CSV table of C-alpha atoms and ligand atoms in Angstrom, one decimal:
chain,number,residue,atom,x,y,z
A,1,UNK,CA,0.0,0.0,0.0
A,2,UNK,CA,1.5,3.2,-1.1
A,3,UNK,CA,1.3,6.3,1.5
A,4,UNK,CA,0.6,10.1,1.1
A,5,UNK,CA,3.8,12.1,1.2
A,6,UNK,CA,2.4,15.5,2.9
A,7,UNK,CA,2.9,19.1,1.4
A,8,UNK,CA,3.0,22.2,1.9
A,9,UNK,CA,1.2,23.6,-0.8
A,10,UNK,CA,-1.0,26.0,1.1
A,11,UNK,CA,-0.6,28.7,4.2
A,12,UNK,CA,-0.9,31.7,5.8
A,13,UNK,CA,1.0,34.7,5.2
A,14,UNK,CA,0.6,37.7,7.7
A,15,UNK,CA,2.1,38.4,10.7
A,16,UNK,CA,1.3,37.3,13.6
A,17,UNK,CA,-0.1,34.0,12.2
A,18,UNK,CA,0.5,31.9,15.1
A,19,UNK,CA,-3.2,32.4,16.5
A,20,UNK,CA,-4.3,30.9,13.6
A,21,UNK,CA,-6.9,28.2,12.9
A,22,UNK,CA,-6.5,27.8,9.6
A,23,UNK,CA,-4.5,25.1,9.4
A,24,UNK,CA,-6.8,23.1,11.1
A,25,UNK,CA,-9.6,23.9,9.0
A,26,UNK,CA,-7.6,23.1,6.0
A,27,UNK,CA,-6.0,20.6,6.7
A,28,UNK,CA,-9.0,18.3,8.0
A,29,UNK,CA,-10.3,19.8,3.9
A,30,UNK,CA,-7.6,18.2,2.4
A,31,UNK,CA,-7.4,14.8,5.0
A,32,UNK,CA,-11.3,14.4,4.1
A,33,UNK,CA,-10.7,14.8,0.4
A,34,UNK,CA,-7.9,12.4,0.1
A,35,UNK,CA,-6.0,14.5,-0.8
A,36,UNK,CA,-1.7,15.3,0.2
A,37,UNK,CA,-2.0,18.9,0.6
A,38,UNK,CA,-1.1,20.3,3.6
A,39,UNK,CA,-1.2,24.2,5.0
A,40,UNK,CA,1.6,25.7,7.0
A,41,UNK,CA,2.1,28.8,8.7
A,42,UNK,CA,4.4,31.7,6.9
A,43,UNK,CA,5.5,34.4,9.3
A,44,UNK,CA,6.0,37.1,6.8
A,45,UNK,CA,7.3,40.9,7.8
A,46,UNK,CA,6.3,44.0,4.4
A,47,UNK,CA,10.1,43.2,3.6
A,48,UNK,CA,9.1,39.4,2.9
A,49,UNK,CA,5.9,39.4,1.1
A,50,UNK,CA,7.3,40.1,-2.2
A,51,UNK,CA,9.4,37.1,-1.8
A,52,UNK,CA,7.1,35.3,-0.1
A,53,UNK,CA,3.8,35.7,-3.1
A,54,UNK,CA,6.3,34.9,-5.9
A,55,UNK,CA,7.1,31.8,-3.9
A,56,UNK,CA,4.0,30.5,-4.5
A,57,UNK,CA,4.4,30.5,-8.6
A,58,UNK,CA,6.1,27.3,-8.0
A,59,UNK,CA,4.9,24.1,-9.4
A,60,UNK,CA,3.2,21.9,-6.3
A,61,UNK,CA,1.6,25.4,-4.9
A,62,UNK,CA,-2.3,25.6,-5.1
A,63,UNK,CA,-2.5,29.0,-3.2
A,64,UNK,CA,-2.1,30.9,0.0
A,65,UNK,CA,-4.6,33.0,2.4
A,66,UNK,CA,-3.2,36.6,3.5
A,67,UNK,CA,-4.3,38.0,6.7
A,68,UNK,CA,-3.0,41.2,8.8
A,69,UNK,CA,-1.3,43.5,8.0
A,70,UNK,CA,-0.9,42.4,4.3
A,71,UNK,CA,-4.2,42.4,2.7
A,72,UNK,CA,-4.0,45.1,1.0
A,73,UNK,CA,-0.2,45.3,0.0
A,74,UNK,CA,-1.0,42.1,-1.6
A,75,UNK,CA,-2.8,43.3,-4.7
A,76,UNK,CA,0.1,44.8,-6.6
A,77,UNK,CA,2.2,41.4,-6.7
A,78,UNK,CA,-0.7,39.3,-8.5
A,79,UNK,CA,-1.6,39.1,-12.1
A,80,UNK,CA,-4.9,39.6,-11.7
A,81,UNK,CA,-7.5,40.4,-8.9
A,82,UNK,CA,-10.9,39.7,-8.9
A,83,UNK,CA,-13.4,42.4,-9.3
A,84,UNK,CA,-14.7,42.3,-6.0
A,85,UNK,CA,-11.4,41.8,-4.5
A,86,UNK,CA,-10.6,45.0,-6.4
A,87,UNK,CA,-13.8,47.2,-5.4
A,88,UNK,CA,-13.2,46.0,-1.7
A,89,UNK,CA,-9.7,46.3,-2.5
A,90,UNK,CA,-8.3,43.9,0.1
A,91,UNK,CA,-7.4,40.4,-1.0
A,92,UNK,CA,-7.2,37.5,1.9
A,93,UNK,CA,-6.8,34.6,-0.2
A,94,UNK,CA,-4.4,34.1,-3.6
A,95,UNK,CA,-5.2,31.1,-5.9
A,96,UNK,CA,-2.3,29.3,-8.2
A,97,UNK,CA,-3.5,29.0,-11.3
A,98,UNK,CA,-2.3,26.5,-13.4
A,99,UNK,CA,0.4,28.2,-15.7
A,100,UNK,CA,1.8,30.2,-12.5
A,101,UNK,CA,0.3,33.1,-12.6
A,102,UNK,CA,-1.3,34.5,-9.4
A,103,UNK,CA,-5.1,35.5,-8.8
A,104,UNK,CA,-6.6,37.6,-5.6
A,105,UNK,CA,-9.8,36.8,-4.1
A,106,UNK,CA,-11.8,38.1,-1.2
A,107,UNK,CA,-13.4,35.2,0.5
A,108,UNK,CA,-14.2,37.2,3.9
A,109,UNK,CA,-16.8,39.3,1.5
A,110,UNK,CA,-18.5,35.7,0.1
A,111,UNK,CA,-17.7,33.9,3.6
A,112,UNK,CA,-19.9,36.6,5.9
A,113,UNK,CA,-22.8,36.2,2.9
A,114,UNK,CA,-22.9,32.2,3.4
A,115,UNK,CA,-22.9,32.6,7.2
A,116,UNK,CA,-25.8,34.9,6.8
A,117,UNK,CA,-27.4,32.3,4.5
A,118,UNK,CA,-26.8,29.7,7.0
A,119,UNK,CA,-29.1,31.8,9.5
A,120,UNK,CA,-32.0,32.2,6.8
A,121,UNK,CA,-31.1,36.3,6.1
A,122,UNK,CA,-30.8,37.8,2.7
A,123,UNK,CA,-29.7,41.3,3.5
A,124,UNK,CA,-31.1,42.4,0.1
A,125,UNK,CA,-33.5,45.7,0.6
A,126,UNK,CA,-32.9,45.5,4.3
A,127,UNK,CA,-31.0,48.1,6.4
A,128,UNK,CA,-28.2,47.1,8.4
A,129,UNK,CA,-25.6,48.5,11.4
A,130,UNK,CA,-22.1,47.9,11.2
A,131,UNK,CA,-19.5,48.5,14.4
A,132,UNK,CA,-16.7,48.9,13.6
A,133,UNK,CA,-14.5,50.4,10.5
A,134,UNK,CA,-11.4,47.8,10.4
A,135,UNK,CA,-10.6,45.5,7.8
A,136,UNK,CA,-13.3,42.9,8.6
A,137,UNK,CA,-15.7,45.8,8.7
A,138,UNK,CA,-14.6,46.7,5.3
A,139,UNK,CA,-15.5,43.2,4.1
A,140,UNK,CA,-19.0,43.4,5.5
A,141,UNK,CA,-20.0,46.8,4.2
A,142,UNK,CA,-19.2,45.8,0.9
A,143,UNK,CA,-21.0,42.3,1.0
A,144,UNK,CA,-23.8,43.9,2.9
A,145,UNK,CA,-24.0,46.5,0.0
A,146,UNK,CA,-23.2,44.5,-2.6
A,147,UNK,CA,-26.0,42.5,-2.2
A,148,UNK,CA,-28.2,45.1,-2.6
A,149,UNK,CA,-28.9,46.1,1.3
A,150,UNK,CA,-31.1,48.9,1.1
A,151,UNK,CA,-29.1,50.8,3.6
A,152,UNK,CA,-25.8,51.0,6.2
A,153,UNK,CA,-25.3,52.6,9.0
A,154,UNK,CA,-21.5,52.7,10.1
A,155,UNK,CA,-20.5,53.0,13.6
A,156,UNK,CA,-16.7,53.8,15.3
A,157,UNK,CA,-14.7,54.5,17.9
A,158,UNK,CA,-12.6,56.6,16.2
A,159,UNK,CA,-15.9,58.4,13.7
A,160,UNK,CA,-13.6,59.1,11.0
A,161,UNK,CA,-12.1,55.8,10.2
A,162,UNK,CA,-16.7,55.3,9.6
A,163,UNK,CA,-16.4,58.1,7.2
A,164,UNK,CA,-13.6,57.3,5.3
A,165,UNK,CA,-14.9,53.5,4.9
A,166,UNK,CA,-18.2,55.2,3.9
A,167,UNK,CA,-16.5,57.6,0.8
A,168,UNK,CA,-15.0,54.3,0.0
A,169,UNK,CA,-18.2,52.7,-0.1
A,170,UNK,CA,-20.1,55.7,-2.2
A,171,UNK,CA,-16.8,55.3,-5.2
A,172,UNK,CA,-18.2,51.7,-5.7
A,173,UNK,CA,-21.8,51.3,-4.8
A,174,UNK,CA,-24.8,51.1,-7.2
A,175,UNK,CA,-27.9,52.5,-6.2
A,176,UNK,CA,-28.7,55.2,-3.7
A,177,UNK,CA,-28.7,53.2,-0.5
A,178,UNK,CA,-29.1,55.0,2.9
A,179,UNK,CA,-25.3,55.6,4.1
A,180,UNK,CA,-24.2,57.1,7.8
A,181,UNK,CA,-21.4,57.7,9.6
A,182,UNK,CA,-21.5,58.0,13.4
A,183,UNK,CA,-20.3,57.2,16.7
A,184,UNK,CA,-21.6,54.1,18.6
A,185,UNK,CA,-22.4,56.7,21.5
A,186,UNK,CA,-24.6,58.9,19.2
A,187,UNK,CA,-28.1,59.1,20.0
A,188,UNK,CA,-29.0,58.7,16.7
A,189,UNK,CA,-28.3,55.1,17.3
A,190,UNK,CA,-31.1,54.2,18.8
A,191,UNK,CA,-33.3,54.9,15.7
A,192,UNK,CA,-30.6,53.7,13.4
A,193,UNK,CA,-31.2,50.7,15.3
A,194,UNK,CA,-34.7,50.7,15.1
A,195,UNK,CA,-34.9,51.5,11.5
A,196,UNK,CA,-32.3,47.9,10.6
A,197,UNK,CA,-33.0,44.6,10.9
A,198,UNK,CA,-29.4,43.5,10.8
A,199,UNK,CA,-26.3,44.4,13.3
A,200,UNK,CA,-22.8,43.0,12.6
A,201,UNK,CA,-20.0,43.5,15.1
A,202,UNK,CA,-16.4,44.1,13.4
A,203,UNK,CA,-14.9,45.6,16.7
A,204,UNK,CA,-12.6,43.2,18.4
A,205,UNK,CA,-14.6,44.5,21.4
A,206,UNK,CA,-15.8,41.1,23.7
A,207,UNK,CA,-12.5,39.8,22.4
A,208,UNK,CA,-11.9,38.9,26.1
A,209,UNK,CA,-13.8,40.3,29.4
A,210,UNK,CA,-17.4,41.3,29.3
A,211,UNK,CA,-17.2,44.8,27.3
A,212,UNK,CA,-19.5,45.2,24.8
A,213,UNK,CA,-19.2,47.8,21.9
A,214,UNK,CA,-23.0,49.0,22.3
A,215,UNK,CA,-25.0,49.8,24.9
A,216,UNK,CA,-27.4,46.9,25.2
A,217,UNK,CA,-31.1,48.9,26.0
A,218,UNK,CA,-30.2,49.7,22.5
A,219,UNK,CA,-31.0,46.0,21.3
A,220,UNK,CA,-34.2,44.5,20.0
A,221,UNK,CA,-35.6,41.8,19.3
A,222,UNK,CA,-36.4,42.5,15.7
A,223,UNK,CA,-32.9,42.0,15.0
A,224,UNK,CA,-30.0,40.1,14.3
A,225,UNK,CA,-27.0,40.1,15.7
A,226,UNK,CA,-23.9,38.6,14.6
A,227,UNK,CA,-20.4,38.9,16.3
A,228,UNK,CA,-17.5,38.4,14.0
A,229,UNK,CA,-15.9,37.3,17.1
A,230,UNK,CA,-15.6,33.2,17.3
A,231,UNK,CA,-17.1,33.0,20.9
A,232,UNK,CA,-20.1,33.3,22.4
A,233,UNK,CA,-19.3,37.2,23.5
A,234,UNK,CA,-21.6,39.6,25.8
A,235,UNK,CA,-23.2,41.2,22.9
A,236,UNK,CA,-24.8,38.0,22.0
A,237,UNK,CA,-25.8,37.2,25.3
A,238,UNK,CA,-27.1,40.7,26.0
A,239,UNK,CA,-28.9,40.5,22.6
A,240,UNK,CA,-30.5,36.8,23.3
A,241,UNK,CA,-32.1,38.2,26.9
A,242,UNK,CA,-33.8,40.8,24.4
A,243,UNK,CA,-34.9,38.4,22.4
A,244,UNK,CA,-32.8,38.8,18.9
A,245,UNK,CA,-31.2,36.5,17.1
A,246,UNK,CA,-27.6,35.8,17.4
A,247,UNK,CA,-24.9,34.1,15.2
A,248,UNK,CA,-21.3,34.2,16.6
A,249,UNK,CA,-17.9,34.4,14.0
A,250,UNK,CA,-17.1,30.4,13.8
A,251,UNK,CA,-19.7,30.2,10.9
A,252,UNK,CA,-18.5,33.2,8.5
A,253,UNK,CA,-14.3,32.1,9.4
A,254,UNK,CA,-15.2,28.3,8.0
A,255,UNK,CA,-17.2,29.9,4.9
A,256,UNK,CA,-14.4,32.1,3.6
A,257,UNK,CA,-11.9,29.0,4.1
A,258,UNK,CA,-14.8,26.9,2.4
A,259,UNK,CA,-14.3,29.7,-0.7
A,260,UNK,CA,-10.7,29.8,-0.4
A,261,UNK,CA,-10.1,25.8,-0.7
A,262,UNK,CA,-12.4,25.2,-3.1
A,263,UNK,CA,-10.6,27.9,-5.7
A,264,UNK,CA,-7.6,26.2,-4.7
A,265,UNK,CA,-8.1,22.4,-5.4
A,266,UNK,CA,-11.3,22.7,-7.8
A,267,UNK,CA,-13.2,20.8,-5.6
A,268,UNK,CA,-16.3,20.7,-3.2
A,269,UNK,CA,-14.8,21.7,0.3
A,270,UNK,CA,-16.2,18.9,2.9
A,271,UNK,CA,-18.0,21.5,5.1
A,272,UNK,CA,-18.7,19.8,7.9
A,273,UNK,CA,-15.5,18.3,8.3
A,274,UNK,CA,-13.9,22.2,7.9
A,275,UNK,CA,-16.6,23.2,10.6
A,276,UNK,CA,-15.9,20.5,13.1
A,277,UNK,CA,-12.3,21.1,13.2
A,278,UNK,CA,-12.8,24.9,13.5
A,279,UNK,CA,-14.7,24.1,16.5
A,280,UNK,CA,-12.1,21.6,18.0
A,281,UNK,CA,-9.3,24.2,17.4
A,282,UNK,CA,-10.7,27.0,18.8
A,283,UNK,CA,-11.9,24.7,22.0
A,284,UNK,CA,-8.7,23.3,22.5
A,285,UNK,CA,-7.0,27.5,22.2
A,286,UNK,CA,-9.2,28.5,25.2
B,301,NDP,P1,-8.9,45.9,12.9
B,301,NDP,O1,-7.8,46.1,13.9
B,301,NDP,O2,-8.8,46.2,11.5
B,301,NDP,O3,-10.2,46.8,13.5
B,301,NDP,C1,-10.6,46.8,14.8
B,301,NDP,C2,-11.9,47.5,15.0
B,301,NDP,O4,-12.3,47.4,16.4
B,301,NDP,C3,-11.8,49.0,14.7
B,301,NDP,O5,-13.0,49.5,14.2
B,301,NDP,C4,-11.5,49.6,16.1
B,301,NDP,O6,-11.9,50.9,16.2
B,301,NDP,C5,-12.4,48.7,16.9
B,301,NDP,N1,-11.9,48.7,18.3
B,301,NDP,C6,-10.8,48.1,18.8
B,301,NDP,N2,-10.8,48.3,20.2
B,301,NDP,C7,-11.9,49.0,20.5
B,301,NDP,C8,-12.3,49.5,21.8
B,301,NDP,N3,-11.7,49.3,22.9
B,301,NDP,N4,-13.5,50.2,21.8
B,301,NDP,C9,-14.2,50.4,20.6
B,301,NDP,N5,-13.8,50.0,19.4
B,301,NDP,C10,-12.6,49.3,19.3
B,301,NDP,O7,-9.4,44.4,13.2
B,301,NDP,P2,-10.3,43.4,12.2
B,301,NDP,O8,-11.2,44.3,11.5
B,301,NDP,O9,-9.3,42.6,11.4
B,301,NDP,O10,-11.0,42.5,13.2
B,301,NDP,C11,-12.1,42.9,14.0
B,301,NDP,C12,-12.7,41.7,14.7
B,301,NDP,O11,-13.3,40.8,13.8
B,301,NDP,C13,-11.7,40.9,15.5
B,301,NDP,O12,-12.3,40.5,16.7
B,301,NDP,C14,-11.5,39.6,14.7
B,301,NDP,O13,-11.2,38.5,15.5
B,301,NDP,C15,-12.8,39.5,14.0
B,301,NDP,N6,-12.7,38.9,12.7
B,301,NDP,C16,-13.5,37.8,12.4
B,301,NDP,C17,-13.5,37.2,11.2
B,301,NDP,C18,-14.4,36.0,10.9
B,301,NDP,O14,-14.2,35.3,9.9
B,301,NDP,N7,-15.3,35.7,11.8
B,301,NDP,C19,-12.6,37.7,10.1
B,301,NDP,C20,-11.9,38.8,10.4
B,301,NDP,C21,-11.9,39.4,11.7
B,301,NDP,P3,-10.9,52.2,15.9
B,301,NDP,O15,-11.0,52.4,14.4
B,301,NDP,O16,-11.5,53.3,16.7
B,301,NDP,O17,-9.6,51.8,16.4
């Protein structure tokens, strides 16, 4: 009986990357599918990337994922971007194709839409709230508006980084959608709130302790709420005692990998397997 000889023909570039749960989640793909593949972890400082993407021209590669603080510097050492990739213009996930050449895709923008799918909400002609204005944030105000959300209200800590995220958002956006800009703290919030059906964390606030990023009288029970965080954080407990709907990050993190590995091998990821494992690795880093 022959045997497998494992490879490294996927990983993570970013820094830090040690955190990371990816390589479980891929891995237990590529075990499920039979497949040699294996993903590794690729510290990689601005002065590496260069070398690092053209590394992955090589015959054998099938692809990488790109995380913080590189998503963006990315884009200029492909060969071709995607469109959305290019509107959102952040890449997290390069495919090999197979004469060498490099392609960037933004699986956070598809994995969020799944993992509001998966809960039964099409965002299309509904209004939502956003907290936050980081790169996850980016990824969900233009899958939110991309799929035709009839409005977006933006909320930040620091106000401008909403508004600047918002001008981005009015270059690309089709329609005349309702856009704001505010601070969580605003009291406009609490008809903003009224007025969506939909609000998404993106702050890494309820990261750890029992912060929340919004005061919870300001939760109802028309809503739902999904954390981007991959626990069960105070915002979703303070949002279940009010009766709303809740989804926590686990579901959107094993959607974009589900995006990412299938544009990679050609194949249909084995979901659950990619899910289970998620689960197990994030257990076992608590
Ligand atoms: P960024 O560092 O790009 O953005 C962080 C955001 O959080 C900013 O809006 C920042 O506000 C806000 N913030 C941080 N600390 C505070 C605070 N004390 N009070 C109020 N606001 C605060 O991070 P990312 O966008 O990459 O990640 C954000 C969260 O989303 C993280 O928790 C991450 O784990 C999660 N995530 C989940 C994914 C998934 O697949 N489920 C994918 C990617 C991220 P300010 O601008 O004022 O600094």
């Amino acid at each position: 009986m022959f045997q497998l000889i494992p490879v490294y023909s996927a990983g993570l570039i970013g820094d830090p990357v040690a955190h990371s749960v990816s390589p479980a989640i891929h891995d237990a793909a590529f075990a499920a599918a039979g497949l040699a593949d294996r993903y590794a972890l690729w510290p990689t400082t601005a002065a590496e990337l260069a070398g690092r993407v053209a590394a992955l021209r090589a015959p054998g590669m099938i692809g990488a994922n790109v995380t913080i603080p590189h998503k963006q510097a990315v884009l200029p050492l492909l060969d071709e971007v995607d469109p959305l990739a290019a509107a959102v213009g952040a890449a997290n996930t390069v495919v090999r194709l197979t004469d060498g050449r490099l392609r960037g895709l933004n699986t956070d923008v598809g994995g969020f839409g799944r993992a509001l799918a998966a809960v039964g909400y099409d965002p299309t002609g509904r209004r939502a709230v956003l907290l936050g204005a980081g790169g996850a944030a980016r990824a969900v105000a233009y899958g939110l508006l991309w799929s035709g959300a009839s409005g977006l209200v933006i909320a930040n800590r620091t106000t401008q980084r909403a508004k600047t995220l918002l001008g981005a958002l009015l270059a690309v956006v089709e329609g005349e959608p309702y856009l704001r800009a505010l601070a969580p703290d605003d009291p406009d919030m609490a008809a903003e709130l009224r007025s969506a059906e939909l609000l998404v964390n993106a702050t890494s606030v309820g990261l750890h302790g029992d912060a929340l990023p919004i005061a919870p009288a300001l939760l109802g029970s028309h809503l739902l709420v999904v954390d981007l965080i991959y626990r069960y954080t105070p915002l979703l407990a303070a949002a279940e005692q009010r009766g709303a709907r809740t989804q926590d990050g686990l579901e959107m993190l094993v959607q974009q990998g589900v995006l990412a590995w299938e544009a990679w091998t050609g194949l249909r990821a084995p979901v659950d397997a990619m899910r289970e494992a998620a689960r197990q690795a994030l257990a076992a880093r608590r």
